[in-house]
Amino acid sequence: MSRPTETRRPLTLRDVSEASGVSEMTVSRVLRNRGDVSETTREKVLQAAKALGYVPNKIAGALASQRVNLVAVIIPSLSNLVFPKVLSSISDELEDTGLQPVVGVTNYSPEKEEQVLYEMLSWRPSGVIIAGLEHTPAARAMLENAGIPVVEIMDVDGEGVDSVVGISHRRAGLHMAEAIIAAGYRRIGFLGSKMPEDHRARKRLEGFQEGLAKAGIELADTEFYAGGSALAKGREMTETILKRTPDLDFLYYSNDMIGAGGLLWCLDQGIDVPGRIGLAGFNGLDLLDGFSVRLATMNACRGEIGRKAAQIIAGRSQSNMIGGEVIELEPVLEPGDTIRKA
Amino acid sequence: MSRPTETRRPLTLRDVSEASGVSEMTVSRVLRNRGDVSETTREKVLQAAKALGYVPNKIAGALASQRVNLVAVIIPSLSNLVFPKVLSSISDELEDTGLQPVVGVTNYSPEKEEQVLYEMLSWRPSGVIIAGLEHTPAARAMLENAGIPVVEIMDVDGEGVDSVVGISHRRAGLHMAEAIIAAGYRRIGFLGSKMPEDHRARKRLEGFQEGLAKAGIELADTEFYAGGSALAKGREMTETILKRTPDLDFLYYSNDMIGAGGLLWCLDQGIDVPGRIGLAGFNGLDLLDGFSVRLATMNACRGEIGRKAAQIIAGRSQSNMIGGEVIELEPVLEPGDTIRKA
DNA sequence: CTGAAAGCGCTAACAG
DNA sequence: CTGTTAGCGCTTTCAG
């Protein structure tokens, strides 16, 4: 345990070649399962490699073959709960394709996104999956010039670089507004995060306001937060907004986590949900299953998005490059227990 | 958008060299900020590179320089909430070192861990940060022979390969038992996950039982789950165990998420917490801030663990390899509102 | 079925 | 301050 870390030269194909008495080339063939090799030599090589503990050098391999089995996946955050879900579906879908996802996180910063993208592209991945349609001009240029399949995910409201898989957040917001109005709510508040770079949340809000406007309604109040535990923030914000505007009869949250916090607060206060006030979030987190009262939400199709994106990359990296495609998924309203039945 | 993805040859140093009329070597120097280059040529090169949209090929660079600025980070899961936190602290700490974390996920499977490790080592990273001390013999051998700094994190109960940063889960469990007994609870149940490969949860349980045994107490009942929303499972399991063994006066959960589910259920049922029954979880998730009644928990030092691990890797990749170190952090009991005051 | 030769795109090391 | 020369460890291609 306190043995010094040795600075041994890593083993090379040549070492295996010498140990097995087989040419480097043939060793390489065995290790990659490429081409025909007699069972005898195959055994010899495999045994030598294992005995030595040889680990191939993919850097050299990639340089020689001009092929890298990596897919860059660029997302804004890991603490959002939404993205791990997308990641795991990408990862599952890529499982048997020989492709490996590599994750980069941007913290919702366009500059960071640009850096991360540059860094990842410099490893010449086979494809890029990146959240959102909004990028810096430089980032967009990199994506356009990379010469590899690019899939922008989560959002379809805008112009993509290549392929796009997602939902329309604008329409998601709009539909939620319609459902709320249909249920008879009229004094409606919105609670969300301050992040100006969360374009999807912004689009949902815009669509939501558009939906209200169609019914001649305006948002009665809004409340924004930044940082901290989302559940706790949801609780605080709900108290704040209801103190300020007590006659609100509906609260639309920009995500399920703050929505759940708000729900907990309302239940603690003994407020009649959904009678006195209705609540809704966004995402369809399965965390909501754990509450006795189910928050209304809208399923963001996260699993499906990851799957399709991965399929596009996997498909394209085989069949030589066709045009980009746009796949729009349909988010589903899950009314739960926090919207009155109409 | 439906423009075909072009299969353009990526640009090389030579292209920049020709465009700027400067030798490849000097272009390389400029792009890496290495060695002295006159301001004039520097400008010329930078301008040419930018105009062309050149992205360096790190594969070739790494092969030539025998240096890779990547740190492999291998964790069991991303949906656990614990690991994203560790990740982000690693990521923050590495920020200004020129090192980049690359994440691999094992789903708590030793075989998958072995595969992921092999895959990552084949990219010759500058270091490895890996969760846990339990690995397959092959994985352990790879770590020992990689010739790079290795930090095993989260757990110190066992023998490490090189450096180790974590807490003693055994003692964490033991201390929790002591606190519970000191508070006067006697009929104690344990609720956890079924995963046999979650060694840290197992060690907590063992330490916990050891602590109870010291007071001449045995676990009165246990309940395990697998899969699904942890919050919902916590709710269900709590109901189940209390139906089966109604006289339990304390429930120890193997993580905060199921603990929070149990807490919600108890509150819904109008059960007096912590009077009639006490509850405790593990991890110190900030999610708990969002509840009106704070679940007792134990801070697992996740941020600190990530930070220290990253420091070790960063420090060692500079100063040429010293011996491994073992850093044991001290988890802190956060009694919250769900343990009676003694 | 097996081997030899020629790079992949970059950087270390040395010379000017 | 700038350029030249050799590879890094592998795979592609072509000959046996």
PDB file of N, CA and C in Angstrom, chain A residues 172-173 175-191 208 212 217-223 237-238 241-242 245-254 259 262-263 266 271-282 294-298 333-342:
ATOM      1  N   ALA A 172     -44.655  22.215 -25.071  1.00  0.00           N
ATOM      2  CA  ALA A 172     -44.889  21.582 -23.769  1.00  0.00           C
ATOM      3  C   ALA A 172     -45.504  22.607 -22.812  1.00  0.00           C
ATOM      4  N   GLY A 173     -44.916  23.797 -22.803  1.00  0.00           N
ATOM      5  CA  GLY A 173     -45.434  24.860 -21.945  1.00  0.00           C
ATOM      6  C   GLY A 173     -46.845  25.245 -22.357  1.00  0.00           C
ATOM      7  N   HIS A 175     -49.108  23.445 -23.927  1.00  0.00           N
ATOM      8  CA  HIS A 175     -50.096  22.423 -23.575  1.00  0.00           C
ATOM      9  C   HIS A 175     -50.412  22.430 -22.093  1.00  0.00           C
ATOM     10  N   MET A 176     -49.372  22.658 -21.303  1.00  0.00           N
ATOM     11  CA  MET A 176     -49.615  22.706 -19.862  1.00  0.00           C
ATOM     12  C   MET A 176     -50.570  23.859 -19.547  1.00  0.00           C
ATOM     13  N   ALA A 177     -50.351  24.995 -20.191  1.00  0.00           N
ATOM     14  CA  ALA A 177     -51.234  26.150 -19.976  1.00  0.00           C
ATOM     15  C   ALA A 177     -52.667  25.784 -20.337  1.00  0.00           C
ATOM     16  N   GLU A 178     -52.840  25.132 -21.459  1.00  0.00           N
ATOM     17  CA  GLU A 178     -54.189  24.758 -21.893  1.00  0.00           C
ATOM     18  C   GLU A 178     -54.859  23.835 -20.880  1.00  0.00           C
ATOM     19  N   ALA A 179     -54.076  22.865 -20.388  1.00  0.00           N
ATOM     20  CA  ALA A 179     -54.654  21.913 -19.431  1.00  0.00           C
ATOM     21  C   ALA A 179     -55.077  22.620 -18.144  1.00  0.00           C
ATOM     22  N   ILE A 180     -54.257  23.549 -17.736  1.00  0.00           N
ATOM     23  CA  ILE A 180     -54.531  24.261 -16.488  1.00  0.00           C
ATOM     24  C   ILE A 180     -55.784  25.116 -16.615  1.00  0.00           C
ATOM     25  N   ILE A 181     -55.867  25.787 -17.753  1.00  0.00           N
ATOM     26  CA  ILE A 181     -57.036  26.638 -17.981  1.00  0.00           C
ATOM     27  C   ILE A 181     -58.295  25.794 -18.104  1.00  0.00           C
ATOM     28  N   ALA A 182     -58.152  24.680 -18.806  1.00  0.00           N
ATOM     29  CA  ALA A 182     -59.306  23.786 -18.964  1.00  0.00           C
ATOM     30  C   ALA A 182     -59.795  23.300 -17.608  1.00  0.00           C
ATOM     31  N   ALA A 183     -58.868  23.168 -16.664  1.00  0.00           N
ATOM     32  CA  ALA A 183     -59.259  22.700 -15.334  1.00  0.00           C
ATOM     33  C   ALA A 183     -59.875  23.818 -14.499  1.00  0.00           C
ATOM     34  N   GLY A 184     -59.901  25.009 -15.062  1.00  0.00           N
ATOM     35  CA  GLY A 184     -60.604  26.090 -14.372  1.00  0.00           C
ATOM     36  C   GLY A 184     -59.733  27.031 -13.552  1.00  0.00           C
ATOM     37  N   TYR A 185     -58.434  26.869 -13.602  1.00  0.00           N
ATOM     38  CA  TYR A 185     -57.555  27.777 -12.847  1.00  0.00           C
ATOM     39  C   TYR A 185     -57.394  29.079 -13.614  1.00  0.00           C
ATOM     40  N   ARG A 186     -57.247  30.182 -12.890  1.00  0.00           N
ATOM     41  CA  ARG A 186     -57.152  31.482 -13.562  1.00  0.00           C
ATOM     42  C   ARG A 186     -56.045  32.395 -13.036  1.00  0.00           C
ATOM     43  N   ARG A 187     -55.723  32.258 -11.741  1.00  0.00           N
ATOM     44  CA  ARG A 187     -54.703  33.141 -11.156  1.00  0.00           C
ATOM     45  C   ARG A 187     -53.411  32.333 -11.045  1.00  0.00           C
ATOM     46  N   ILE A 188     -52.567  32.461 -12.059  1.00  0.00           N
ATOM     47  CA  ILE A 188     -51.491  31.498 -12.219  1.00  0.00           C
ATOM     48  C   ILE A 188     -50.108  32.118 -11.996  1.00  0.00           C
ATOM     49  N   GLY A 189     -49.298  31.421 -11.206  1.00  0.00           N
ATOM     50  CA  GLY A 189     -47.935  31.888 -10.946  1.00  0.00           C
ATOM     51  C   GLY A 189     -46.916  30.927 -11.548  1.00  0.00           C
ATOM     52  N   PHE A 190     -45.724  31.450 -11.851  1.00  0.00           N
ATOM     53  CA  PHE A 190     -44.655  30.623 -12.399  1.00  0.00           C
ATOM     54  C   PHE A 190     -43.440  30.690 -11.485  1.00  0.00           C
ATOM     55  N   LEU A 191     -42.838  29.531 -11.243  1.00  0.00           N
ATOM     56  CA  LEU A 191     -41.628  29.494 -10.417  1.00  0.00           C
ATOM     57  C   LEU A 191     -40.534  28.748 -11.164  1.00  0.00           C
ATOM     58  N   PHE A 208     -45.792  28.676 -22.350  1.00  0.00           N
ATOM     59  CA  PHE A 208     -46.813  28.701 -21.303  1.00  0.00           C
ATOM     60  C   PHE A 208     -47.560  30.040 -21.334  1.00  0.00           C
ATOM     61  N   LEU A 212     -51.492  30.899 -22.077  1.00  0.00           N
ATOM     62  CA  LEU A 212     -52.356  31.704 -21.209  1.00  0.00           C
ATOM     63  C   LEU A 212     -52.971  32.852 -22.005  1.00  0.00           C
ATOM     64  N   ILE A 217     -55.325  35.421 -20.514  1.00  0.00           N
ATOM     65  CA  ILE A 217     -54.810  35.455 -19.148  1.00  0.00           C
ATOM     66  C   ILE A 217     -53.333  35.829 -19.151  1.00  0.00           C
ATOM     67  N   GLU A 218     -52.919  36.526 -18.126  1.00  0.00           N
ATOM     68  CA  GLU A 218     -51.488  36.787 -17.956  1.00  0.00           C
ATOM     69  C   GLU A 218     -51.007  36.104 -16.692  1.00  0.00           C
ATOM     70  N   LEU A 219     -49.703  35.837 -16.646  1.00  0.00           N
ATOM     71  CA  LEU A 219     -49.129  35.315 -15.403  1.00  0.00           C
ATOM     72  C   LEU A 219     -49.396  36.318 -14.290  1.00  0.00           C
ATOM     73  N   ALA A 220     -49.878  35.827 -13.164  1.00  0.00           N
ATOM     74  CA  ALA A 220     -50.206  36.734 -12.066  1.00  0.00           C
ATOM     75  C   ALA A 220     -48.961  37.082 -11.248  1.00  0.00           C
ATOM     76  N   ASP A 221     -47.991  36.176 -11.216  1.00  0.00           N
ATOM     77  CA  ASP A 221     -46.771  36.454 -10.454  1.00  0.00           C
ATOM     78  C   ASP A 221     -45.698  35.448 -10.863  1.00  0.00           C
ATOM     79  N   THR A 222     -44.435  35.807 -10.624  1.00  0.00           N
ATOM     80  CA  THR A 222     -43.346  34.879 -10.913  1.00  0.00           C
ATOM     81  C   THR A 222     -42.321  34.946  -9.792  1.00  0.00           C
ATOM     82  N   GLU A 223     -41.542  33.870  -9.672  1.00  0.00           N
ATOM     83  CA  GLU A 223     -40.514  33.827  -8.637  1.00  0.00           C
ATOM     84  C   GLU A 223     -39.351  32.990  -9.174  1.00  0.00           C
ATOM     85  N   MET A 237     -39.666  29.247  -2.191  1.00  0.00           N
ATOM     86  CA  MET A 237     -40.261  30.105  -3.221  1.00  0.00           C
ATOM     87  C   MET A 237     -41.772  30.075  -3.158  1.00  0.00           C
ATOM     88  N   THR A 238     -42.293  28.890  -2.849  1.00  0.00           N
ATOM     89  CA  THR A 238     -43.739  28.744  -2.795  1.00  0.00           C
ATOM     90  C   THR A 238     -44.306  29.607  -1.671  1.00  0.00           C
ATOM     91  N   ILE A 241     -44.008  33.331  -2.814  1.00  0.00           N
ATOM     92  CA  ILE A 241     -44.933  33.812  -3.847  1.00  0.00           C
ATOM     93  C   ILE A 241     -46.369  33.861  -3.315  1.00  0.00           C
ATOM     94  N   LEU A 242     -46.679  32.908  -2.424  1.00  0.00           N
ATOM     95  CA  LEU A 242     -48.049  32.892  -1.906  1.00  0.00           C
ATOM     96  C   LEU A 242     -48.261  33.974  -0.843  1.00  0.00           C
ATOM     97  N   THR A 245     -48.664  37.039  -3.235  1.00  0.00           N
ATOM     98  CA  THR A 245     -49.877  37.027  -4.063  1.00  0.00           C
ATOM     99  C   THR A 245     -50.790  35.900  -3.600  1.00  0.00           C
ATOM    100  N   PRO A 246     -51.507  36.147  -2.511  1.00  0.00           N
ATOM    101  CA  PRO A 246     -52.231  35.050  -1.852  1.00  0.00           C
ATOM    102  C   PRO A 246     -53.355  34.456  -2.693  1.00  0.00           C
ATOM    103  N   ASP A 247     -53.829  35.186  -3.691  1.00  0.00           N
ATOM    104  CA  ASP A 247     -54.982  34.643  -4.409  1.00  0.00           C
ATOM    105  C   ASP A 247     -54.603  33.777  -5.596  1.00  0.00           C
ATOM    106  N   LEU A 248     -53.311  33.427  -5.727  1.00  0.00           N
ATOM    107  CA  LEU A 248     -52.921  32.510  -6.807  1.00  0.00           C
ATOM    108  C   LEU A 248     -53.683  31.196  -6.643  1.00  0.00           C
ATOM    109  N   ASP A 249     -54.143  30.646  -7.747  1.00  0.00           N
ATOM    110  CA  ASP A 249     -54.797  29.342  -7.623  1.00  0.00           C
ATOM    111  C   ASP A 249     -54.052  28.240  -8.385  1.00  0.00           C
ATOM    112  N   PHE A 250     -52.910  28.613  -9.012  1.00  0.00           N
ATOM    113  CA  PHE A 250     -52.093  27.576  -9.644  1.00  0.00           C
ATOM    114  C   PHE A 250     -50.630  27.997  -9.668  1.00  0.00           C
ATOM    115  N   LEU A 251     -49.749  27.034  -9.429  1.00  0.00           N
ATOM    116  CA  LEU A 251     -48.312  27.295  -9.511  1.00  0.00           C
ATOM    117  C   LEU A 251     -47.688  26.334 -10.521  1.00  0.00           C
ATOM    118  N   TYR A 252     -47.053  26.914 -11.542  1.00  0.00           N
ATOM    119  CA  TYR A 252     -46.353  26.094 -12.540  1.00  0.00           C
ATOM    120  C   TYR A 252     -44.854  26.210 -12.268  1.00  0.00           C
ATOM    121  N   TYR A 253     -44.223  25.076 -11.991  1.00  0.00           N
ATOM    122  CA  TYR A 253     -42.799  25.050 -11.661  1.00  0.00           C
ATOM    123  C   TYR A 253     -41.990  24.637 -12.881  1.00  0.00           C
ATOM    124  N   SER A 254     -40.806  25.182 -13.017  1.00  0.00           N
ATOM    125  CA  SER A 254     -40.030  24.846 -14.215  1.00  0.00           C
ATOM    126  C   SER A 254     -39.392  23.470 -14.132  1.00  0.00           C
ATOM    127  N   GLY A 259     -40.959  21.762  -7.830  1.00  0.00           N
ATOM    128  CA  GLY A 259     -42.395  21.485  -7.713  1.00  0.00           C
ATOM    129  C   GLY A 259     -42.682  20.595  -6.516  1.00  0.00           C
ATOM    130  N   GLY A 262     -42.448  22.540  -3.411  1.00  0.00           N
ATOM    131  CA  GLY A 262     -43.658  23.344  -3.236  1.00  0.00           C
ATOM    132  C   GLY A 262     -44.812  22.498  -2.730  1.00  0.00           C
ATOM    133  N   LEU A 263     -44.931  21.315  -3.309  1.00  0.00           N
ATOM    134  CA  LEU A 263     -45.993  20.400  -2.900  1.00  0.00           C
ATOM    135  C   LEU A 263     -45.859  20.055  -1.416  1.00  0.00           C
ATOM    136  N   CYS A 266     -47.020  22.962   0.681  1.00  0.00           N
ATOM    137  CA  CYS A 266     -48.480  23.095   0.688  1.00  0.00           C
ATOM    138  C   CYS A 266     -49.112  22.049   1.605  1.00  0.00           C
ATOM    139  N   ILE A 271     -52.786  23.102   3.066  1.00  0.00           N
ATOM    140  CA  ILE A 271     -53.493  23.741   1.951  1.00  0.00           C
ATOM    141  C   ILE A 271     -54.145  22.667   1.088  1.00  0.00           C
ATOM    142  N   ASP A 272     -55.353  22.919   0.658  1.00  0.00           N
ATOM    143  CA  ASP A 272     -56.081  21.948  -0.159  1.00  0.00           C
ATOM    144  C   ASP A 272     -55.536  21.934  -1.591  1.00  0.00           C
ATOM    145  N   VAL A 273     -54.825  20.864  -1.914  1.00  0.00           N
ATOM    146  CA  VAL A 273     -54.310  20.661  -3.269  1.00  0.00           C
ATOM    147  C   VAL A 273     -55.057  19.478  -3.860  1.00  0.00           C
ATOM    148  N   PRO A 274     -55.665  19.550  -4.993  1.00  0.00           N
ATOM    149  CA  PRO A 274     -55.643  20.658  -5.946  1.00  0.00           C
ATOM    150  C   PRO A 274     -56.853  21.591  -5.851  1.00  0.00           C
ATOM    151  N   GLY A 275     -57.622  21.519  -4.758  1.00  0.00           N
ATOM    152  CA  GLY A 275     -58.844  22.323  -4.678  1.00  0.00           C
ATOM    153  C   GLY A 275     -58.554  23.809  -4.578  1.00  0.00           C
ATOM    154  N   ARG A 276     -57.882  24.185  -3.505  1.00  0.00           N
ATOM    155  CA  ARG A 276     -57.581  25.601  -3.290  1.00  0.00           C
ATOM    156  C   ARG A 276     -56.518  26.073  -4.294  1.00  0.00           C
ATOM    157  N   ILE A 277     -55.524  25.187  -4.540  1.00  0.00           N
ATOM    158  CA  ILE A 277     -54.457  25.562  -5.458  1.00  0.00           C
ATOM    159  C   ILE A 277     -53.959  24.320  -6.207  1.00  0.00           C
ATOM    160  N   GLY A 278     -53.655  24.499  -7.474  1.00  0.00           N
ATOM    161  CA  GLY A 278     -53.116  23.407  -8.278  1.00  0.00           C
ATOM    162  C   GLY A 278     -51.621  23.592  -8.482  1.00  0.00           C
ATOM    163  N   LEU A 279     -50.938  22.493  -8.759  1.00  0.00           N
ATOM    164  CA  LEU A 279     -49.484  22.539  -8.931  1.00  0.00           C
ATOM    165  C   LEU A 279     -49.074  21.677 -10.127  1.00  0.00           C
ATOM    166  N   ALA A 280     -48.024  22.086 -10.803  1.00  0.00           N
ATOM    167  CA  ALA A 280     -47.459  21.216 -11.833  1.00  0.00           C
ATOM    168  C   ALA A 280     -45.973  21.498 -12.013  1.00  0.00           C
ATOM    169  N   GLY A 281     -45.243  20.455 -12.359  1.00  0.00           N
ATOM    170  CA  GLY A 281     -43.811  20.588 -12.611  1.00  0.00           C
ATOM    171  C   GLY A 281     -43.493  20.199 -14.036  1.00  0.00           C
ATOM    172  N   PHE A 282     -42.262  19.756 -14.238  1.00  0.00           N
ATOM    173  CA  PHE A 282     -41.868  19.306 -15.569  1.00  0.00           C
ATOM    174  C   PHE A 282     -40.729  18.314 -15.486  1.00  0.00           C
ATOM    175  N   ARG A 294     -49.327  12.827  -5.922  1.00  0.00           N
ATOM    176  CA  ARG A 294     -48.450  12.880  -7.099  1.00  0.00           C
ATOM    177  C   ARG A 294     -48.518  14.219  -7.802  1.00  0.00           C
ATOM    178  N   LEU A 295     -47.383  14.850  -7.933  1.00  0.00           N
ATOM    179  CA  LEU A 295     -47.312  16.125  -8.636  1.00  0.00           C
ATOM    180  C   LEU A 295     -47.609  15.934 -10.121  1.00  0.00           C
ATOM    181  N   ALA A 296     -48.440  16.813 -10.667  1.00  0.00           N
ATOM    182  CA  ALA A 296     -48.658  16.796 -12.112  1.00  0.00           C
ATOM    183  C   ALA A 296     -47.359  17.162 -12.803  1.00  0.00           C
ATOM    184  N   THR A 297     -47.086  16.513 -13.921  1.00  0.00           N
ATOM    185  CA  THR A 297     -45.841  16.813 -14.612  1.00  0.00           C
ATOM    186  C   THR A 297     -45.989  16.487 -16.082  1.00  0.00           C
ATOM    187  N   MET A 298     -44.941  16.680 -16.807  1.00  0.00           N
ATOM    188  CA  MET A 298     -44.974  16.333 -18.211  1.00  0.00           C
ATOM    189  C   MET A 298     -43.715  15.539 -18.489  1.00  0.00           C
ATOM    190  N   LEU A 333     -48.594  14.644 -20.864  1.00  0.00           N
ATOM    191  CA  LEU A 333     -49.034  15.227 -19.600  1.00  0.00           C
ATOM    192  C   LEU A 333     -49.413  14.125 -18.624  1.00  0.00           C
ATOM    193  N   GLU A 334     -48.813  14.165 -17.440  1.00  0.00           N
ATOM    194  CA  GLU A 334     -49.194  13.216 -16.398  1.00  0.00           C
ATOM    195  C   GLU A 334     -49.873  14.008 -15.303  1.00  0.00           C
ATOM    196  N   PRO A 335     -51.200  13.993 -15.282  1.00  0.00           N
ATOM    197  CA  PRO A 335     -51.933  14.945 -14.426  1.00  0.00           C
ATOM    198  C   PRO A 335     -51.769  14.677 -12.932  1.00  0.00           C
ATOM    199  N   GLY A 336     -51.402  13.451 -12.556  1.00  0.00           N
ATOM    200  CA  GLY A 336     -51.180  13.183 -11.138  1.00  0.00           C
ATOM    201  C   GLY A 336     -52.372  13.601 -10.280  1.00  0.00           C
ATOM    202  N   ASP A 337     -52.094  14.132  -9.092  1.00  0.00           N
ATOM    203  CA  ASP A 337     -53.166  14.481  -8.155  1.00  0.00           C
ATOM    204  C   ASP A 337     -53.241  15.969  -7.876  1.00  0.00           C
ATOM    205  N   THR A 338     -52.465  16.768  -8.623  1.00  0.00           N
ATOM    206  CA  THR A 338     -52.385  18.171  -8.220  1.00  0.00           C
ATOM    207  C   THR A 338     -53.032  19.128  -9.216  1.00  0.00           C
ATOM    208  N   ILE A 339     -53.825  18.546 -10.135  1.00  0.00           N
ATOM    209  CA  ILE A 339     -54.667  19.385 -10.991  1.00  0.00           C
ATOM    210  C   ILE A 339     -56.095  18.884 -10.823  1.00  0.00           C
ATOM    211  N   ARG A 340     -57.026  19.799 -10.586  1.00  0.00           N
ATOM    212  CA  ARG A 340     -58.437  19.407 -10.470  1.00  0.00           C
ATOM    213  C   ARG A 340     -58.886  18.696 -11.735  1.00  0.00           C
ATOM    214  N   LYS A 341     -59.734  17.722 -11.581  1.00  0.00           N
ATOM    215  CA  LYS A 341     -60.359  17.146 -12.770  1.00  0.00           C
ATOM    216  C   LYS A 341     -61.324  18.196 -13.304  1.00  0.00           C
ATOM    217  N   ALA A 342     -61.336  18.364 -14.604  1.00  0.00           N
ATOM    218  CA  ALA A 342     -62.145  19.430 -15.203  1.00  0.00           C
ATOM    219  C   ALA A 342     -63.635  19.196 -14.978  1.00  0.00           C
TER     220      ALA A 342
END
